[in-house]
XYZ file of N, CA, C and O in Angstrom:
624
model
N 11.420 -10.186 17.002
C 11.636 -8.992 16.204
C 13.043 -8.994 15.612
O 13.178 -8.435 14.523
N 14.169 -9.582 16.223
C 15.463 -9.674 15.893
C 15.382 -10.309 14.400
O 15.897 -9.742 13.437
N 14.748 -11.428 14.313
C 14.898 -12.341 12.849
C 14.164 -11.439 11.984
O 14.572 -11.381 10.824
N 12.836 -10.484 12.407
C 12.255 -10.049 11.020
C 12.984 -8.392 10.786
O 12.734 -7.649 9.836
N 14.014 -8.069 12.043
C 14.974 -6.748 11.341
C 16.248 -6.999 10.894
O 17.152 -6.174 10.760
N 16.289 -8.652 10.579
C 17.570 -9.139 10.531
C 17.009 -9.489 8.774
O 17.864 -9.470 7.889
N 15.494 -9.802 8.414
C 15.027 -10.033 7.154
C 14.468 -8.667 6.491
O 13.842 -8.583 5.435
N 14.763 -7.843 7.174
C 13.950 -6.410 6.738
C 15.274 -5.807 6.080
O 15.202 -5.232 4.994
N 16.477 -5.949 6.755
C 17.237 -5.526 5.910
C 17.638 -6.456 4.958
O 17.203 -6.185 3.838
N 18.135 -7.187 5.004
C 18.595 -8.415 3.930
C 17.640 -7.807 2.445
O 18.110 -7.846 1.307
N 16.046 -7.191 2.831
C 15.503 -7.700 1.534
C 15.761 -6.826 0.734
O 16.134 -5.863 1.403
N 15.804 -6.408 -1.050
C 15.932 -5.642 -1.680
C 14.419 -4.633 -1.529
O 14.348 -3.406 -1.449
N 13.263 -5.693 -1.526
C 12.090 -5.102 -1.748
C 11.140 -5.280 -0.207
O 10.833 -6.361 0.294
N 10.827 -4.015 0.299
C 9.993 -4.767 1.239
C 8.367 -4.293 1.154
O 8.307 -3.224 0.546
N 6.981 -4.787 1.599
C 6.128 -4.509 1.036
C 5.582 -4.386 2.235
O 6.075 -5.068 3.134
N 4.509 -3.550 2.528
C 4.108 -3.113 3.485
C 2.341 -3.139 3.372
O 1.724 -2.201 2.867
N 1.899 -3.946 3.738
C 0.650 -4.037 3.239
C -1.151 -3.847 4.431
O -1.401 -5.052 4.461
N -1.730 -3.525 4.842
C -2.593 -3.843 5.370
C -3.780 -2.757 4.611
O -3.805 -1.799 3.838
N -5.007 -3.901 5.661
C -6.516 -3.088 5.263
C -6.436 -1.926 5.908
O -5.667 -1.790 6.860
N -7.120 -1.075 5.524
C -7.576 0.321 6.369
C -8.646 0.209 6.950
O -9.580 -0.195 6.258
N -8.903 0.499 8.336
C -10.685 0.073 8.628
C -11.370 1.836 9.153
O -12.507 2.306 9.118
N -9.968 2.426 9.627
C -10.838 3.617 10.130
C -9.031 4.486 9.857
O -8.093 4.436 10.653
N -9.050 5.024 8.834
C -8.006 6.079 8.507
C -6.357 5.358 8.209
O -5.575 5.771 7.353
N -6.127 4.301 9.073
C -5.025 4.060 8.969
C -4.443 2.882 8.907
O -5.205 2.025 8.459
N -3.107 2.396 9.255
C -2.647 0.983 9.082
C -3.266 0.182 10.188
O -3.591 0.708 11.252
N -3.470 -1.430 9.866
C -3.399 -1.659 11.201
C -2.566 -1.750 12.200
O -1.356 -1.736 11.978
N -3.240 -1.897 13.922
C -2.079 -2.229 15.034
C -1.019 -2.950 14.855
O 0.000 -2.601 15.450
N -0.991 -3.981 14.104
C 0.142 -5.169 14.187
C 1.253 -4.567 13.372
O 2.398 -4.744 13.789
N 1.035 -3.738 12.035
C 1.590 -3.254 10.915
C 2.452 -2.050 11.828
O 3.664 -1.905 11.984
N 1.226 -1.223 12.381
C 1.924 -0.268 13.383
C 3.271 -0.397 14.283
O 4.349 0.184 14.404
N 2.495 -1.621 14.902
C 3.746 -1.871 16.154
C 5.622 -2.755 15.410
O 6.733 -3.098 15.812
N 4.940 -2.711 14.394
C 5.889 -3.781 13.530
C 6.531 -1.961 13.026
O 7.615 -1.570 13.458
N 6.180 -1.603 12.655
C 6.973 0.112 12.219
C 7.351 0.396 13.388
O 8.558 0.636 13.436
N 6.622 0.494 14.701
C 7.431 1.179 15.522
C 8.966 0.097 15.716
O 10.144 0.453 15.690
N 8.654 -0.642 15.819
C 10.077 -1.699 16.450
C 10.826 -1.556 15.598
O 11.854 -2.197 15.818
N 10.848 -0.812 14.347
C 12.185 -1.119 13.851
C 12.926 0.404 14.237
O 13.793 0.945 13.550
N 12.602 0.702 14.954
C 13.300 2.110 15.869
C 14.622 2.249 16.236
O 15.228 3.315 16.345
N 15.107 0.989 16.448
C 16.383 0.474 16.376
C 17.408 0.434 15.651
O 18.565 0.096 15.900
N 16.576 1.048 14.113
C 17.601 1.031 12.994
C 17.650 2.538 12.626
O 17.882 3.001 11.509
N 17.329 3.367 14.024
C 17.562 4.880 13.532
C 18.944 5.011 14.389
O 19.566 4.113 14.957
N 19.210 6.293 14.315
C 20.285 6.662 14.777
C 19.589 7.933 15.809
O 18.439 8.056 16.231
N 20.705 8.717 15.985
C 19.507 9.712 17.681
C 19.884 10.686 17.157
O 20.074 11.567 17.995
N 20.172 11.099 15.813
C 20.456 12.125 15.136
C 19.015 12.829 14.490
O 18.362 12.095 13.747
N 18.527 14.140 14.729
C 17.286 14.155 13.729
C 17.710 15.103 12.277
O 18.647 15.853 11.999
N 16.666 14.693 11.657
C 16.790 15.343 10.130
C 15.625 15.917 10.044
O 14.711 15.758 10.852
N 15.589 16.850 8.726
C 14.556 17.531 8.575
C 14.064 17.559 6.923
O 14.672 18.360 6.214
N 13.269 16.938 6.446
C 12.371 16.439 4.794
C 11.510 17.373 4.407
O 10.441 16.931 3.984
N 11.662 18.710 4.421
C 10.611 19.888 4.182
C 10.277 19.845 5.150
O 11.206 19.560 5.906
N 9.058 20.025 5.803
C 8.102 20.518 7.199
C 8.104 19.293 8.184
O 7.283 19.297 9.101
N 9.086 18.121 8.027
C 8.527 16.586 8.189
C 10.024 16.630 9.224
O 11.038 17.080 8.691
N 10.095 16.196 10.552
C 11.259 15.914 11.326
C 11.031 14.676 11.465
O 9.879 14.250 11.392
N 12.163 13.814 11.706
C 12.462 12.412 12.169
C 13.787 11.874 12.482
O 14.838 12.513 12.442
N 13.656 10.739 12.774
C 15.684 10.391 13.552
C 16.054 9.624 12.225
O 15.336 8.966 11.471
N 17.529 9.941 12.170
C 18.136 9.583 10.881
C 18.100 8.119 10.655
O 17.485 7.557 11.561
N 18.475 7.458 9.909
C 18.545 5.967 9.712
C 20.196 5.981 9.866
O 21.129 6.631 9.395
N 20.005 4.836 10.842
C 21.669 4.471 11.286
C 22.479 4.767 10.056
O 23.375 5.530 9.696
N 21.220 3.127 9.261
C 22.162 3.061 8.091
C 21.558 3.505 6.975
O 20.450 3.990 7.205
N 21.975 3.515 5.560
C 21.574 4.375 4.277
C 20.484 3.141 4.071
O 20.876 1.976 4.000
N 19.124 3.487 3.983
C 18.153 2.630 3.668
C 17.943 2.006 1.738
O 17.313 2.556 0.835
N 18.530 1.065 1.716
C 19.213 0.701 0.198
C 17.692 -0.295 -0.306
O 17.598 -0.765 -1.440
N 16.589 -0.479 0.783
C 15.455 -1.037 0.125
C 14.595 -0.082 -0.926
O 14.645 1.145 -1.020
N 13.915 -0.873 -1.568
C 12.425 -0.545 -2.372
C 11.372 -0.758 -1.348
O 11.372 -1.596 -0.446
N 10.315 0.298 -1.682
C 9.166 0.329 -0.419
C 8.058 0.180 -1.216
O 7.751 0.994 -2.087
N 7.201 -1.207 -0.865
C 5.897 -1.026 -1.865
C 4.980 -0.699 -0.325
O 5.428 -0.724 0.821
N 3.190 -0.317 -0.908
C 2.590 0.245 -0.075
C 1.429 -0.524 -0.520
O 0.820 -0.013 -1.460
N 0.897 -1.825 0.011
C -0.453 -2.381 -0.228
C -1.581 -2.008 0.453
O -1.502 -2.490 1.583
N -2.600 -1.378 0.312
C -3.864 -1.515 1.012
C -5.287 -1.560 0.627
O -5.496 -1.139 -0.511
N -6.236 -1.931 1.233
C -7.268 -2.221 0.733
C -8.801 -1.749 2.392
O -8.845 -2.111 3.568
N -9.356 -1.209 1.886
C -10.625 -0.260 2.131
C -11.788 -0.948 1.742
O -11.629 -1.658 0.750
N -13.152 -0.940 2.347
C -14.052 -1.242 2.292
C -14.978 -0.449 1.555
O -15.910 -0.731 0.802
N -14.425 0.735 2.011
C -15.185 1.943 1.867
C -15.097 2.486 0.663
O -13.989 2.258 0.178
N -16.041 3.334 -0.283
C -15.362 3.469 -1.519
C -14.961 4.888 -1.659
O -15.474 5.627 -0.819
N -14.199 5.424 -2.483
C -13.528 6.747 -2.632
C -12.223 6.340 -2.389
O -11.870 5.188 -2.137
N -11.258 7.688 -2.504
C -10.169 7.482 -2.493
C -9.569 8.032 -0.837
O -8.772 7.349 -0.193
N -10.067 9.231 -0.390
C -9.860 9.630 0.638
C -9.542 9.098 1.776
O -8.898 9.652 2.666
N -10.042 7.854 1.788
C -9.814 6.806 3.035
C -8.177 7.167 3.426
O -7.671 7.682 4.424
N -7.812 6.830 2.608
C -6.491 6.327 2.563
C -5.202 7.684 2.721
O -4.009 7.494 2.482
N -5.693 8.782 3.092
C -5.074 10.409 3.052
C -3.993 10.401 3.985
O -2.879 10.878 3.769
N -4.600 9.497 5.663
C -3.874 9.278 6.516
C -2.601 8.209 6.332
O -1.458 8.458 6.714
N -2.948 7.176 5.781
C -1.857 6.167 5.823
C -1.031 6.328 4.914
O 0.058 5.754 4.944
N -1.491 7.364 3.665
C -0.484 8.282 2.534
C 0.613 8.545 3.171
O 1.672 7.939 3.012
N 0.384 9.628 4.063
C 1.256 10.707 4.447
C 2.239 10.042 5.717
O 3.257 10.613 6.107
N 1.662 8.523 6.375
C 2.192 8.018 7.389
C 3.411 6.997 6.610
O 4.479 6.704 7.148
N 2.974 6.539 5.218
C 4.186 5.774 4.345
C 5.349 6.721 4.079
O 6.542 6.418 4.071
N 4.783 7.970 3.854
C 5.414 8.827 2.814
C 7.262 8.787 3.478
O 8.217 8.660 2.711
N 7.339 8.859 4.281
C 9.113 8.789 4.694
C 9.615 7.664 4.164
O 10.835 7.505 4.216
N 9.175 7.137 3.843
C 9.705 5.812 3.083
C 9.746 5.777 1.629
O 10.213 4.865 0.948
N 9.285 6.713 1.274
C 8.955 7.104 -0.195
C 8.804 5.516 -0.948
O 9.736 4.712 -0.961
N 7.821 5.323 -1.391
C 7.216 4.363 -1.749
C 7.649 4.203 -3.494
O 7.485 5.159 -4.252
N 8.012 3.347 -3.805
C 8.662 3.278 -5.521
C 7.200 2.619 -5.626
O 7.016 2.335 -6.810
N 6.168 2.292 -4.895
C 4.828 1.699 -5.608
C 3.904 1.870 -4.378
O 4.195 1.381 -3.286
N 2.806 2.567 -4.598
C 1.726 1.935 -3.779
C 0.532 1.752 -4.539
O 0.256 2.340 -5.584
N -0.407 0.593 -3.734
C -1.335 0.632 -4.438
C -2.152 0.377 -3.416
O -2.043 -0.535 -2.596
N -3.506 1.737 -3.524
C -4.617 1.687 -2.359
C -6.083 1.177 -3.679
O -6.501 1.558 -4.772
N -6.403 0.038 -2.572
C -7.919 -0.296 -3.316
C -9.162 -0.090 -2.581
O -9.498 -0.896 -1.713
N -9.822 0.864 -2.849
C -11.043 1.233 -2.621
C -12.296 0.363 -2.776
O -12.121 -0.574 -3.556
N -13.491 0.437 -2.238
C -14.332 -0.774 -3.069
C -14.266 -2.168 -2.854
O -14.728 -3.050 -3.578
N -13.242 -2.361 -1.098
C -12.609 -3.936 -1.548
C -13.205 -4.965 -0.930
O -12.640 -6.010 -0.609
N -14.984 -4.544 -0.654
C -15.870 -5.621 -0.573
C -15.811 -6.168 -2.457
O -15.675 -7.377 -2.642
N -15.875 -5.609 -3.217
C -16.085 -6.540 -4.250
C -14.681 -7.330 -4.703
O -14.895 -7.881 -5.783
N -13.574 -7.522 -4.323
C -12.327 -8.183 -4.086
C -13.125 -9.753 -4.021
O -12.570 -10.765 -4.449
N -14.473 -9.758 -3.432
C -14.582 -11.332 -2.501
C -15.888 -11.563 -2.877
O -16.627 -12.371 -2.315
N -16.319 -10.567 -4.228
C -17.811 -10.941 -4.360
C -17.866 -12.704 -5.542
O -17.158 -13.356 -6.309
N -18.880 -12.697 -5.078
C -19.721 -14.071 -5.876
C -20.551 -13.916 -7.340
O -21.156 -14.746 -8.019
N -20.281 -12.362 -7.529
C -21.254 -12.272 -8.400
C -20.398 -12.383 -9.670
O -19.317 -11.794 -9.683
N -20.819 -13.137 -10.804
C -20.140 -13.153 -11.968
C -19.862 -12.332 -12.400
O -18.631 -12.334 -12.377
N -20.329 -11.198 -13.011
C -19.950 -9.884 -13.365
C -18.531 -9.149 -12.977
O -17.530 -8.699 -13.535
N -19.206 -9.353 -11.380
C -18.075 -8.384 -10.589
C -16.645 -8.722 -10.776
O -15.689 -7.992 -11.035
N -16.757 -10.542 -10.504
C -15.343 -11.457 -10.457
C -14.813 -11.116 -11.597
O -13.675 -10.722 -11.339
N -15.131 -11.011 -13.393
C -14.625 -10.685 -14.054
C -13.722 -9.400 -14.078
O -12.563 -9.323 -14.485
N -14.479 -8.448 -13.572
C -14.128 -7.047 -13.233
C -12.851 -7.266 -12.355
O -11.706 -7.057 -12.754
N -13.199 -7.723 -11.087
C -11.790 -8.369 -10.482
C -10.993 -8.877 -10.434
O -10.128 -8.912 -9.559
N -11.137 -9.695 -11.899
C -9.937 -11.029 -11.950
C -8.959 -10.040 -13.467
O -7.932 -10.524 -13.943
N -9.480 -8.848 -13.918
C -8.693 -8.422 -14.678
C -7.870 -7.304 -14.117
O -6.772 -7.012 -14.590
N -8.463 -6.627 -13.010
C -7.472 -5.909 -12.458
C -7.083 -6.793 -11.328
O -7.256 -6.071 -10.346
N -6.680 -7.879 -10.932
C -5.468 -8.740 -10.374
C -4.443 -8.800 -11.515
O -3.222 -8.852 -11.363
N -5.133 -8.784 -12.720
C -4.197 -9.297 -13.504
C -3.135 -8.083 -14.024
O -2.343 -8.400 -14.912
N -3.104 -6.924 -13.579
C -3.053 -5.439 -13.573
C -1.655 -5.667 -12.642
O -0.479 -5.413 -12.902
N -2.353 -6.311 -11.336
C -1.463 -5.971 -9.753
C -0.342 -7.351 -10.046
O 0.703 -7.322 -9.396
N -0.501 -8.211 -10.746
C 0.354 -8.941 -10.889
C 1.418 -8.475 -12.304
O 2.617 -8.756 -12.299
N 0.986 -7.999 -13.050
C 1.713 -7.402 -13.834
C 2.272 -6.034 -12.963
O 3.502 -5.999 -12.982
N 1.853 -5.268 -12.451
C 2.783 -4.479 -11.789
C 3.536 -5.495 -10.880
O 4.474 -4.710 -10.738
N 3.873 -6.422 -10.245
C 4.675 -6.937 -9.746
C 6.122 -7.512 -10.527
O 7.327 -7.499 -10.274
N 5.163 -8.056 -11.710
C 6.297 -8.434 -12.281
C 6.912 -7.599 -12.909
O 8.041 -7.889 -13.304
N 6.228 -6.031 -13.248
C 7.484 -4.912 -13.575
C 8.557 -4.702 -12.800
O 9.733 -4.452 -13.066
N 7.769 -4.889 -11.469
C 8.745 -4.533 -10.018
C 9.972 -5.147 -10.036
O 11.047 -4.547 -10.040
N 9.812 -6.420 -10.048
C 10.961 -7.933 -9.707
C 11.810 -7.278 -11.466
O 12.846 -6.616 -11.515
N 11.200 -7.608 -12.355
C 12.151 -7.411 -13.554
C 12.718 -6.560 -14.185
O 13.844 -6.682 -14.666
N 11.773 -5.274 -14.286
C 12.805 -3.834 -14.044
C 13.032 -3.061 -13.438
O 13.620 -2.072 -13.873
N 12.615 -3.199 -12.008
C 12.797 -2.555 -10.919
C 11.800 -1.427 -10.912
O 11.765 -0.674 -9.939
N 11.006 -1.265 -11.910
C 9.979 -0.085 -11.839
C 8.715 -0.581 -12.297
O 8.722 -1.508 -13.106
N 7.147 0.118 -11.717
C 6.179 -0.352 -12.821
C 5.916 1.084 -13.747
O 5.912 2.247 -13.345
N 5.712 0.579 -15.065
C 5.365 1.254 -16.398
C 4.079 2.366 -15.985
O 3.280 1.946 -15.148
N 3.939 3.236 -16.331
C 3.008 4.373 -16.071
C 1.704 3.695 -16.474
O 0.703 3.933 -15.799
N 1.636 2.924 -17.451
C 0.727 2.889 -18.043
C 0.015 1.437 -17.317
O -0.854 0.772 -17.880
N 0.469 1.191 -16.245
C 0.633 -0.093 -15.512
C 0.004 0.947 -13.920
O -0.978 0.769 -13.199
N 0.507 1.429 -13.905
C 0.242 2.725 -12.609
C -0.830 3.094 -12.798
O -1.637 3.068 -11.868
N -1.211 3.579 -14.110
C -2.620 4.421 -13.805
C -4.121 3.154 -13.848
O -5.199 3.257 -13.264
N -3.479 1.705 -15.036
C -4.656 0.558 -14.349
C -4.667 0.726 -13.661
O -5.667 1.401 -13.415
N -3.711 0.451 -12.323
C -3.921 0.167 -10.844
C -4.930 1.071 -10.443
O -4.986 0.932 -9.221
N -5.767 1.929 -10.792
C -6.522 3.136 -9.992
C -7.331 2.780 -10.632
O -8.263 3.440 -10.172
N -7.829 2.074 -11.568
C -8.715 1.294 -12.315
C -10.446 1.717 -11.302
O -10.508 1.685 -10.073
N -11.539 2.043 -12.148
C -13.082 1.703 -11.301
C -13.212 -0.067 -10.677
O -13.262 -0.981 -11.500
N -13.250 -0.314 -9.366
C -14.596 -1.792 -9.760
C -15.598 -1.352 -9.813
O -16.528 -2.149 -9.687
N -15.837 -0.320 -9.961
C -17.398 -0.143 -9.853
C -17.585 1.224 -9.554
O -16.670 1.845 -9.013
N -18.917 1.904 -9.906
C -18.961 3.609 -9.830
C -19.565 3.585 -8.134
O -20.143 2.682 -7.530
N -19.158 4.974 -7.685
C -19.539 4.615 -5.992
C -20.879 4.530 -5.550
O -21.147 3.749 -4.637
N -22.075 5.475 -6.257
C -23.035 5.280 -6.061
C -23.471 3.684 -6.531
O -24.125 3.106 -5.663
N -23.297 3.164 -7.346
C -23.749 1.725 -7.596
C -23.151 0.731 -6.493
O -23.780 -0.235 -6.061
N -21.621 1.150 -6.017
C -21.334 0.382 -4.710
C -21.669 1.155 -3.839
O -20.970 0.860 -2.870
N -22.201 1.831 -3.626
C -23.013 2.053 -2.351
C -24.436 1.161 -2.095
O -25.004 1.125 -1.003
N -24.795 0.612 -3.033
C -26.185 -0.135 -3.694
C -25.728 -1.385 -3.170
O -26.293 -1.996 -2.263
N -24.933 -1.665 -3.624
C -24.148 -3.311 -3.090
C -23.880 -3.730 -1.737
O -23.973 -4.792 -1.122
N -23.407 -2.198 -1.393
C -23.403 -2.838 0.371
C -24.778 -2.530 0.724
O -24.969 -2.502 1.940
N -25.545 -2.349 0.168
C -27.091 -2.484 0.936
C -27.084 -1.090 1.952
O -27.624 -1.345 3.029
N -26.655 0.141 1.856
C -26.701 0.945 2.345
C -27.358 2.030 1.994
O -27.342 3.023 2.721
């Protein structure tokens, strides 16, 4: 844990990414947030209705927020919102729908290989102007597909 809070600060950007399977991040992602506990101070603060221990030091990173859901809708993701949110996120991006991420079907892959091409262009807004473009933000929320028709797909 020493080398990755010794690379957590060093980085300008750090990205925080996992699947959601039932409301929230996973364990490993979890226990990897709790350990950096070390870089608070025993002072608490207060963020509107939200208490927590101060950060030793002035937190000078960018926070991206990756995740990806099986399930389709947006709601999945309400819990692990509000669990990023102290970190205030300069980007997240939750994908709904993300059995078709890995489908075989021609159609779909097209559908998928243009919004990668979305998430890689928001990256490279990230790295080159430090922000992504609105109009880059709202692709990212992009359909793969309407939910009743992926509900059809997973055979449910």
């Amino acid at each position: 844990m020493k080398e990755l809070i010794e690379k957590y600060m060093a980085a300008d950007v750090v990205c925080l990414a996992t699947p959601v399977f039932t409301w929230n991040m996973t364990a490993n992602l979890k226990a990897f947030v709790d350990r950096l506990a070390p870089l608070k101070s025993p002072s608490m603060v207060r963020q509107e209705n939200h208490f927590d221990l101060a950060d030793a030091q002035i937190k000078r990173q960018k926070f991206v927020v990756i995740s990806n859901c099986g399930f389709p809708g947006n709601k999945n993701f309400e819990t692990l919102k509000a669990a990023m949110a102290p970190c205030n996120p300069v980007l997240e991006i939750y994908r709904n729908c993300g059995k078709l991420l890995k489908s075989t079907d021609h159609t779909i892959q097209e559908t998928v290989k243009s919004y990668l091409k979305i998430v890689e262009k928001a990256g490279y807004e990230m790295a080159v102007a430090g922000e992504v473009y609105t109009s880059t933000r709202e692709n990212l929320n992009m359909e793969l597909m309407p939910i009743q028709e992926y509900i059809q797909y997973l055979g449910i």
